[in-house]
Tab-separated table of C-alpha atoms in Angstrom:
chain	number	residue	atom	x	y	z
A	1	MET	CA	-85.526	-38.855	33.041
A	2	ASP	CA	-86.393	-42.467	33.806
A	3	TRP	CA	-86.707	-44.211	30.426
A	4	ASP	CA	-89.122	-46.758	31.915
A	5	ASN	CA	-91.578	-43.987	32.783
A	6	LEU	CA	-91.293	-42.643	29.253
A	7	ARG	CA	-91.795	-46.132	27.815
A	8	TYR	CA	-95.092	-46.482	29.687
A	9	PHE	CA	-96.052	-42.985	28.555
A	10	LEU	CA	-95.462	-44.033	24.941
A	11	GLU	CA	-97.550	-47.200	25.231
A	12	LEU	CA	-100.427	-45.369	26.917
A	13	ALA	CA	-100.319	-42.663	24.256
A	14	ARG	CA	-100.567	-45.330	21.556
A	15	THR	CA	-103.189	-47.572	23.136
A	16	GLY	CA	-105.350	-45.081	25.015
A	17	THR	CA	-106.101	-47.329	28.002
A	18	LEU	CA	-104.172	-48.533	31.034
A	19	ALA	CA	-105.261	-52.128	30.394
A	20	ALA	CA	-103.996	-52.162	26.806
A	21	ALA	CA	-100.714	-50.487	27.763
A	22	ALA	CA	-100.281	-53.050	30.542
A	23	ARG	CA	-100.763	-55.930	28.098
A	24	ARG	CA	-98.182	-54.418	25.787
A	25	THR	CA	-95.603	-54.004	28.544
A	26	GLY	CA	-96.359	-57.197	30.487
A	27	VAL	CA	-97.261	-55.513	33.785
A	28	GLU	CA	-100.375	-54.761	35.831
A	29	HIS	CA	-102.431	-51.724	34.859
A	30	THR	CA	-101.749	-50.238	38.284
A	31	THR	CA	-98.040	-50.239	37.464
A	32	VAL	CA	-98.687	-48.240	34.299
A	33	GLY	CA	-100.784	-45.799	36.303
A	34	ARG	CA	-98.052	-45.300	38.898
A	35	ARG	CA	-95.415	-44.764	36.222
A	36	ILE	CA	-97.540	-42.130	34.491
A	37	GLN	CA	-98.190	-40.349	37.788
A	38	ALA	CA	-94.454	-40.319	38.542
A	39	LEU	CA	-93.691	-38.847	35.117
A	40	GLU	CA	-96.384	-36.194	35.435
A	41	LYS	CA	-95.045	-35.234	38.866
A	42	GLN	CA	-91.556	-34.921	37.434
A	43	MET	CA	-92.789	-32.872	34.455
A	44	GLY	CA	-95.014	-30.706	36.620
A	45	VAL	CA	-97.960	-30.922	34.191
A	46	PRO	CA	-100.685	-33.474	33.400
A	47	LEU	CA	-99.831	-35.476	30.280
A	48	PHE	CA	-103.181	-37.256	29.934
A	49	ALA	CA	-106.811	-36.287	30.350
A	50	ARG	CA	-108.686	-39.105	32.092
A	51	GLU	CA	-111.945	-39.856	30.285
A	52	ALA	CA	-114.574	-42.586	30.446
A	53	ALA	CA	-113.213	-44.218	27.293
A	54	GLY	CA	-109.589	-44.075	28.428
A	55	HIS	CA	-106.665	-41.647	28.458
A	56	ARG	CA	-106.273	-38.796	25.955
A	57	LEU	CA	-103.075	-36.804	25.542
A	58	THR	CA	-103.123	-33.228	26.796
A	59	GLU	CA	-101.324	-30.466	24.915
A	60	ALA	CA	-98.255	-31.082	27.083
A	61	GLY	CA	-98.462	-34.780	26.282
A	62	ARG	CA	-98.702	-34.117	22.554
A	63	GLN	CA	-95.613	-31.909	22.741
A	64	LEU	CA	-93.681	-34.593	24.630
A	65	LEU	CA	-94.661	-37.449	22.320
A	66	PRO	CA	-92.286	-36.720	19.360
A	67	ALA	CA	-89.290	-36.485	21.681
A	68	VAL	CA	-90.109	-39.799	23.343
A	69	GLU	CA	-90.638	-41.464	19.956
A	70	ALA	CA	-87.173	-40.240	18.932
A	71	MET	CA	-85.750	-41.732	22.135
A	72	GLU	CA	-87.474	-45.035	21.355
A	73	ALA	CA	-85.973	-45.084	17.863
A	74	ALA	CA	-82.522	-44.549	19.370
A	75	VAL	CA	-83.036	-47.377	21.875
A	76	LEU	CA	-84.232	-49.721	19.121
A	77	GLY	CA	-81.194	-48.849	17.062
A	78	ALA	CA	-78.943	-49.735	19.983
A	79	GLU	CA	-80.778	-53.031	20.486
A	80	ARG	CA	-80.126	-54.002	16.876
A	81	VAL	CA	-76.398	-53.459	17.391
A	82	VAL	CA	-76.138	-55.033	20.850
A	83	PRO	CA	-78.951	-57.558	21.582
A	84	ALA	CA	-80.458	-57.403	25.073
A	85	GLY	CA	-78.490	-59.503	27.544
A	86	GLY	CA	-75.833	-60.213	24.931
A	87	THR	CA	-77.999	-62.947	23.390
A	88	SER	CA	-77.769	-63.841	19.730
A	89	GLY	CA	-80.907	-64.009	17.644
A	90	PRO	CA	-84.316	-62.428	18.292
A	91	ALA	CA	-85.409	-62.068	21.911
A	92	GLY	CA	-88.544	-60.861	23.676
A	93	LEU	CA	-92.292	-61.201	23.250
A	94	VAL	CA	-94.186	-60.984	19.947
A	95	ARG	CA	-97.974	-61.185	19.917
A	96	VAL	CA	-99.496	-62.615	16.717
A	97	GLY	CA	-103.199	-62.330	15.995
A	98	ALA	CA	-104.872	-64.631	13.465
A	99	THR	CA	-108.207	-66.125	12.517
A	100	GLU	CA	-109.188	-69.127	14.607
A	101	GLY	CA	-108.797	-71.953	12.089
A	102	PHE	CA	-105.609	-70.674	10.466
A	103	GLY	CA	-104.041	-69.828	13.805
A	104	THR	CA	-104.859	-73.201	15.341
A	105	LEU	CA	-104.213	-75.593	12.441
A	106	ILE	CA	-101.429	-73.861	10.524
A	107	LEU	CA	-99.663	-71.325	12.726
A	108	ALA	CA	-99.536	-73.021	16.141
A	109	PRO	CA	-97.191	-75.887	15.148
A	110	GLN	CA	-95.106	-73.593	12.942
A	111	LEU	CA	-94.664	-70.916	15.623
A	112	ALA	CA	-93.757	-73.615	18.135
A	113	ARG	CA	-90.944	-74.597	15.777
A	114	LEU	CA	-89.807	-70.962	15.612
A	115	ALA	CA	-89.794	-70.702	19.400
A	116	ARG	CA	-87.643	-73.833	19.654
A	117	ARG	CA	-85.207	-72.347	17.176
A	118	HIS	CA	-84.896	-69.109	19.207
A	119	PRO	CA	-85.003	-69.851	22.969
A	120	GLN	CA	-84.997	-66.119	23.822
A	121	LEU	CA	-88.136	-65.511	21.770
A	122	SER	CA	-91.651	-65.796	23.231
A	123	ILE	CA	-94.827	-65.767	21.146
A	124	ASP	CA	-98.426	-65.047	22.095
A	125	LEU	CA	-100.775	-66.541	19.484
A	126	LEU	CA	-104.244	-64.981	19.561
A	127	ALA	CA	-106.309	-67.369	17.415
A	128	VAL	CA	-109.734	-65.830	17.921
A	129	PRO	CA	-112.947	-65.534	15.863
A	130	ARG	CA	-112.920	-61.737	15.779
A	131	MET	CA	-111.054	-58.802	14.291
A	132	LEU	CA	-107.882	-57.747	16.109
A	133	HIS	CA	-106.819	-54.110	15.927
A	134	LEU	CA	-103.262	-52.879	15.532
A	135	SER	CA	-104.428	-49.375	16.438
A	136	ARG	CA	-105.358	-50.650	19.904
A	137	ARG	CA	-102.068	-52.568	20.147
A	138	GLU	CA	-103.925	-55.852	20.628
A	139	ALA	CA	-101.143	-57.577	18.698
A	140	ASP	CA	-97.767	-56.845	17.124
A	141	ILE	CA	-98.626	-58.692	13.903
A	142	VAL	CA	-102.167	-59.323	12.686
A	143	ILE	CA	-103.251	-61.823	10.026
A	144	SER	CA	-106.713	-60.908	8.782
A	145	LEU	CA	-109.151	-61.682	5.975
A	146	GLU	CA	-109.495	-58.032	5.001
A	147	ARG	CA	-106.660	-55.794	3.893
A	148	PRO	CA	-106.351	-52.917	6.389
A	149	LYS	CA	-107.604	-49.707	4.806
A	150	ARG	CA	-107.073	-47.264	7.652
A	151	GLY	CA	-104.104	-46.135	9.652
A	152	SER	CA	-100.393	-46.239	8.974
A	153	VAL	CA	-99.563	-49.946	8.811
A	154	LEU	CA	-97.257	-52.214	6.833
A	155	VAL	CA	-99.281	-54.760	4.844
A	156	THR	CA	-98.385	-57.769	2.728
A	157	LYS	CA	-100.407	-60.546	1.136
A	158	LEU	CA	-99.623	-63.717	3.042
A	159	ALA	CA	-101.537	-66.396	1.099
A	160	ASP	CA	-104.769	-67.355	-0.619
A	161	TYR	CA	-106.823	-70.271	0.676
A	162	THR	CA	-109.860	-72.163	-0.540
A	163	LEU	CA	-113.062	-73.279	1.129
A	164	HIS	CA	-115.625	-75.862	0.020
A	165	LEU	CA	-119.047	-77.085	1.065
A	166	TYR	CA	-118.735	-80.254	3.170
A	167	GLY	CA	-120.995	-82.858	4.691
A	168	GLN	CA	-120.450	-85.967	6.779
A	169	ARG	CA	-120.483	-89.046	4.523
A	170	GLU	CA	-123.126	-90.866	6.603
A	171	TYR	CA	-125.300	-87.744	6.634
A	172	LEU	CA	-125.024	-87.443	2.852
A	173	ALA	CA	-125.893	-91.136	2.397
A	174	ARG	CA	-129.179	-90.871	4.280
A	175	ARG	CA	-130.310	-87.475	2.945
A	176	PRO	CA	-131.460	-86.461	-0.570
A	177	LEU	CA	-128.757	-86.443	-3.229
A	178	VAL	CA	-127.194	-83.049	-3.991
A	179	ALA	CA	-126.630	-82.924	-7.740
A	180	ARG	CA	-127.314	-79.224	-8.295
A	181	ARG	CA	-127.599	-76.043	-6.288
A	182	GLU	CA	-131.388	-76.272	-5.958
A	183	ASP	CA	-131.029	-79.559	-4.057
A	184	LEU	CA	-129.393	-77.702	-1.145
A	185	ARG	CA	-132.858	-76.513	-0.055
A	186	GLN	CA	-133.515	-80.048	1.198
A	187	HIS	CA	-130.571	-79.957	3.596
A	188	ASP	CA	-129.760	-78.502	6.987
A	189	PHE	CA	-126.841	-76.114	7.320
A	190	VAL	CA	-124.196	-75.160	9.852
A	191	SER	CA	-122.831	-71.635	9.643
A	192	TYR	CA	-121.818	-68.418	11.415
A	193	VAL	CA	-124.105	-66.266	13.554
A	194	ASP	CA	-124.968	-63.448	11.158
A	195	ASP	CA	-125.088	-60.541	13.593
A	196	LEU	CA	-121.775	-61.620	15.176
A	197	LEU	CA	-119.888	-62.083	11.919
A	198	PHE	CA	-116.669	-60.073	12.194
A	199	THR	CA	-115.932	-59.823	8.453
A	200	LYS	CA	-117.939	-59.909	5.235
A	201	GLU	CA	-115.303	-62.264	3.806
A	202	LEU	CA	-116.996	-65.115	5.703
A	203	GLN	CA	-120.347	-64.643	3.970
A	204	PHE	CA	-120.630	-67.643	1.638
A	205	LEU	CA	-124.174	-68.940	1.661
A	206	ASP	CA	-125.663	-65.964	-0.175
A	207	GLN	CA	-123.895	-67.279	-3.276
A	208	LEU	CA	-125.461	-70.718	-2.859
A	209	GLY	CA	-128.967	-69.629	-1.944
A	210	ALA	CA	-130.568	-69.067	1.448
A	211	PRO	CA	-130.720	-72.336	3.443
A	212	ALA	CA	-134.158	-73.570	4.440
A	213	ARG	CA	-132.921	-74.354	7.960
A	214	PHE	CA	-129.848	-73.815	10.113
A	215	ALA	CA	-129.278	-76.788	12.373
A	216	LEU	CA	-126.537	-74.962	14.257
A	217	ARG	CA	-124.748	-71.637	14.046
A	218	SER	CA	-121.574	-70.650	15.867
A	219	THR	CA	-118.972	-67.894	15.967
A	220	SER	CA	-116.320	-70.644	15.946
A	221	VAL	CA	-115.240	-72.380	12.741
A	222	THR	CA	-113.910	-75.338	14.731
A	223	ALA	CA	-117.320	-75.680	16.403
A	224	GLN	CA	-118.922	-75.693	12.953
A	225	TYR	CA	-116.461	-78.345	11.820
A	226	GLU	CA	-117.295	-80.555	14.809
A	227	ALA	CA	-121.029	-80.103	14.169
A	228	VAL	CA	-120.629	-81.219	10.550
A	229	ARG	CA	-118.567	-84.220	11.704
A	230	ALA	CA	-121.469	-85.115	14.004
A	231	GLY	CA	-123.888	-85.107	11.060
A	232	ALA	CA	-125.712	-81.851	11.797
A	233	GLY	CA	-125.721	-80.675	8.192
A	234	LEU	CA	-123.646	-78.982	5.504
A	235	ALA	CA	-121.127	-76.174	6.031
A	236	VAL	CA	-118.569	-74.134	4.125
A	237	LEU	CA	-115.218	-74.937	5.726
A	238	PRO	CA	-111.562	-74.213	4.939
A	239	ALA	CA	-110.036	-77.018	2.894
A	240	PHE	CA	-106.993	-77.068	5.182
A	241	LEU	CA	-109.336	-77.945	8.052
A	242	ALA	CA	-111.840	-80.321	6.427
A	243	ASP	CA	-109.844	-82.174	3.761
A	244	ARG	CA	-107.766	-83.936	6.392
A	245	ASP	CA	-110.916	-85.629	7.761
A	246	PRO	CA	-111.914	-88.832	5.892
A	247	THR	CA	-115.424	-88.738	7.384
A	248	LEU	CA	-116.221	-85.580	5.380
A	249	ALA	CA	-116.837	-85.167	1.658
A	250	ARG	CA	-117.057	-82.127	-0.587
A	251	VAL	CA	-120.510	-81.226	-1.899
A	252	LEU	CA	-120.915	-79.579	-5.316
A	253	PRO	CA	-117.123	-79.234	-5.529
A	254	ARG	CA	-117.163	-77.068	-8.657
A	255	GLU	CA	-119.957	-74.681	-7.715
A	256	ALA	CA	-119.408	-74.464	-3.963
A	257	ARG	CA	-115.775	-73.366	-4.044
A	258	PHE	CA	-114.552	-70.106	-2.543
A	259	THR	CA	-111.184	-68.344	-2.390
A	260	ARG	CA	-110.160	-65.896	0.315
A	261	THR	CA	-106.903	-64.107	1.176
A	262	PHE	CA	-104.891	-63.793	4.369
A	263	TRP	CA	-103.309	-60.344	4.822
A	264	MET	CA	-100.488	-59.717	7.293
A	265	SER	CA	-99.931	-56.300	8.854
A	266	MET	CA	-97.950	-54.593	11.597
A	267	PRO	CA	-97.350	-51.019	12.811
A	268	PRO	CA	-94.444	-49.302	11.010
A	269	GLU	CA	-92.535	-48.757	14.255
A	270	SER	CA	-92.428	-52.537	14.857
A	271	ARG	CA	-90.309	-53.156	11.775
A	272	HIS	CA	-87.281	-51.851	13.679
A	273	LEU	CA	-87.543	-54.603	16.289
A	274	ALA	CA	-85.413	-57.676	15.630
A	275	ARG	CA	-87.976	-59.978	17.243
A	276	THR	CA	-90.846	-58.638	15.129
A	277	GLN	CA	-88.752	-58.754	11.973
A	278	ALA	CA	-87.913	-62.405	12.650
A	279	VAL	CA	-91.535	-63.447	13.172
A	280	TRP	CA	-92.713	-61.429	10.154
A	281	ALA	CA	-90.163	-63.069	7.855
A	282	PHE	CA	-90.928	-66.512	9.287
A	283	LEU	CA	-94.666	-66.097	8.695
A	284	LYS	CA	-94.065	-65.063	5.091
A	285	ASP	CA	-92.116	-68.297	4.623
A	286	VAL	CA	-94.956	-70.257	6.230
A	287	GLY	CA	-97.418	-68.754	3.747
A	288	GLN	CA	-95.277	-70.027	0.873
A	289	GLN	CA	-94.545	-73.428	2.422
A	290	GLU	CA	-98.223	-74.125	3.160
A	291	ALA	CA	-99.524	-73.022	-0.251
A	292	ALA	CA	-100.479	-76.541	-1.379
A	293	ARG	CA	-102.293	-77.225	1.891
A	294	LEU	CA	-104.106	-73.892	1.790
A	295	ARG	CA	-105.187	-74.300	-1.840
A	296	PRO	CA	-105.493	-78.036	-2.531
A	297	ALA	CA	-106.759	-79.302	-5.880
């Protein structure tokens, strides 16, 4: 059998859609479709049931799946012994998903350094303000604010980080003094859009009291940061983002202080890939190296 056809079969079985399987394999969705059709013609039976939500394995597909997974494990074992193309070091594409601020400020420069170190390695960094799902194969490694509770995934704690309430210094100078929590009612706030919040870990203001007015809300933490810099109001921001800006000052630094955790996860089958192993280990080192920046005094 053509291993390429089986490889596309495996990705479609795992992702459930042609589009997701195409992203994982770096081809057009039509290519995945043609490969599946060729395999089904060779097998003489349909391997997938086409449904509105995607592709579901038929009984024949479910019977084929364990054999193809065993073939994949054998191929991965051979790749670990003899790297593709005879290259030394990790090679290929690894897709890393992370929260927007952490991905942009911390990971982007670090992953660029990793890519320079390994010319055969390519990295997709998905720094987006939403939850990424390993089960849908949206990424090979996901860094999230919630520890995955479902599915068979490898999980490790990457790092803790702190957030504080910030305001622009000029804004704070012209508005009423904030000496206690009750004084926050006299101030405008910048925050997330409640019904578009992708994790409960970003709910901070309930602990400070409901703001009297939101001047601006956004799904983007960098947009919130820019709004605070422009004097729109107060916002809870990551210290690694806001402390580097001399135009901002912490407000109620003892009371308005929050700690959250970054969790790193990947599918168990990815641990056999040299490229994924390399990025995983590198990111764990980054979490340790950036500890002081993530949790400043």
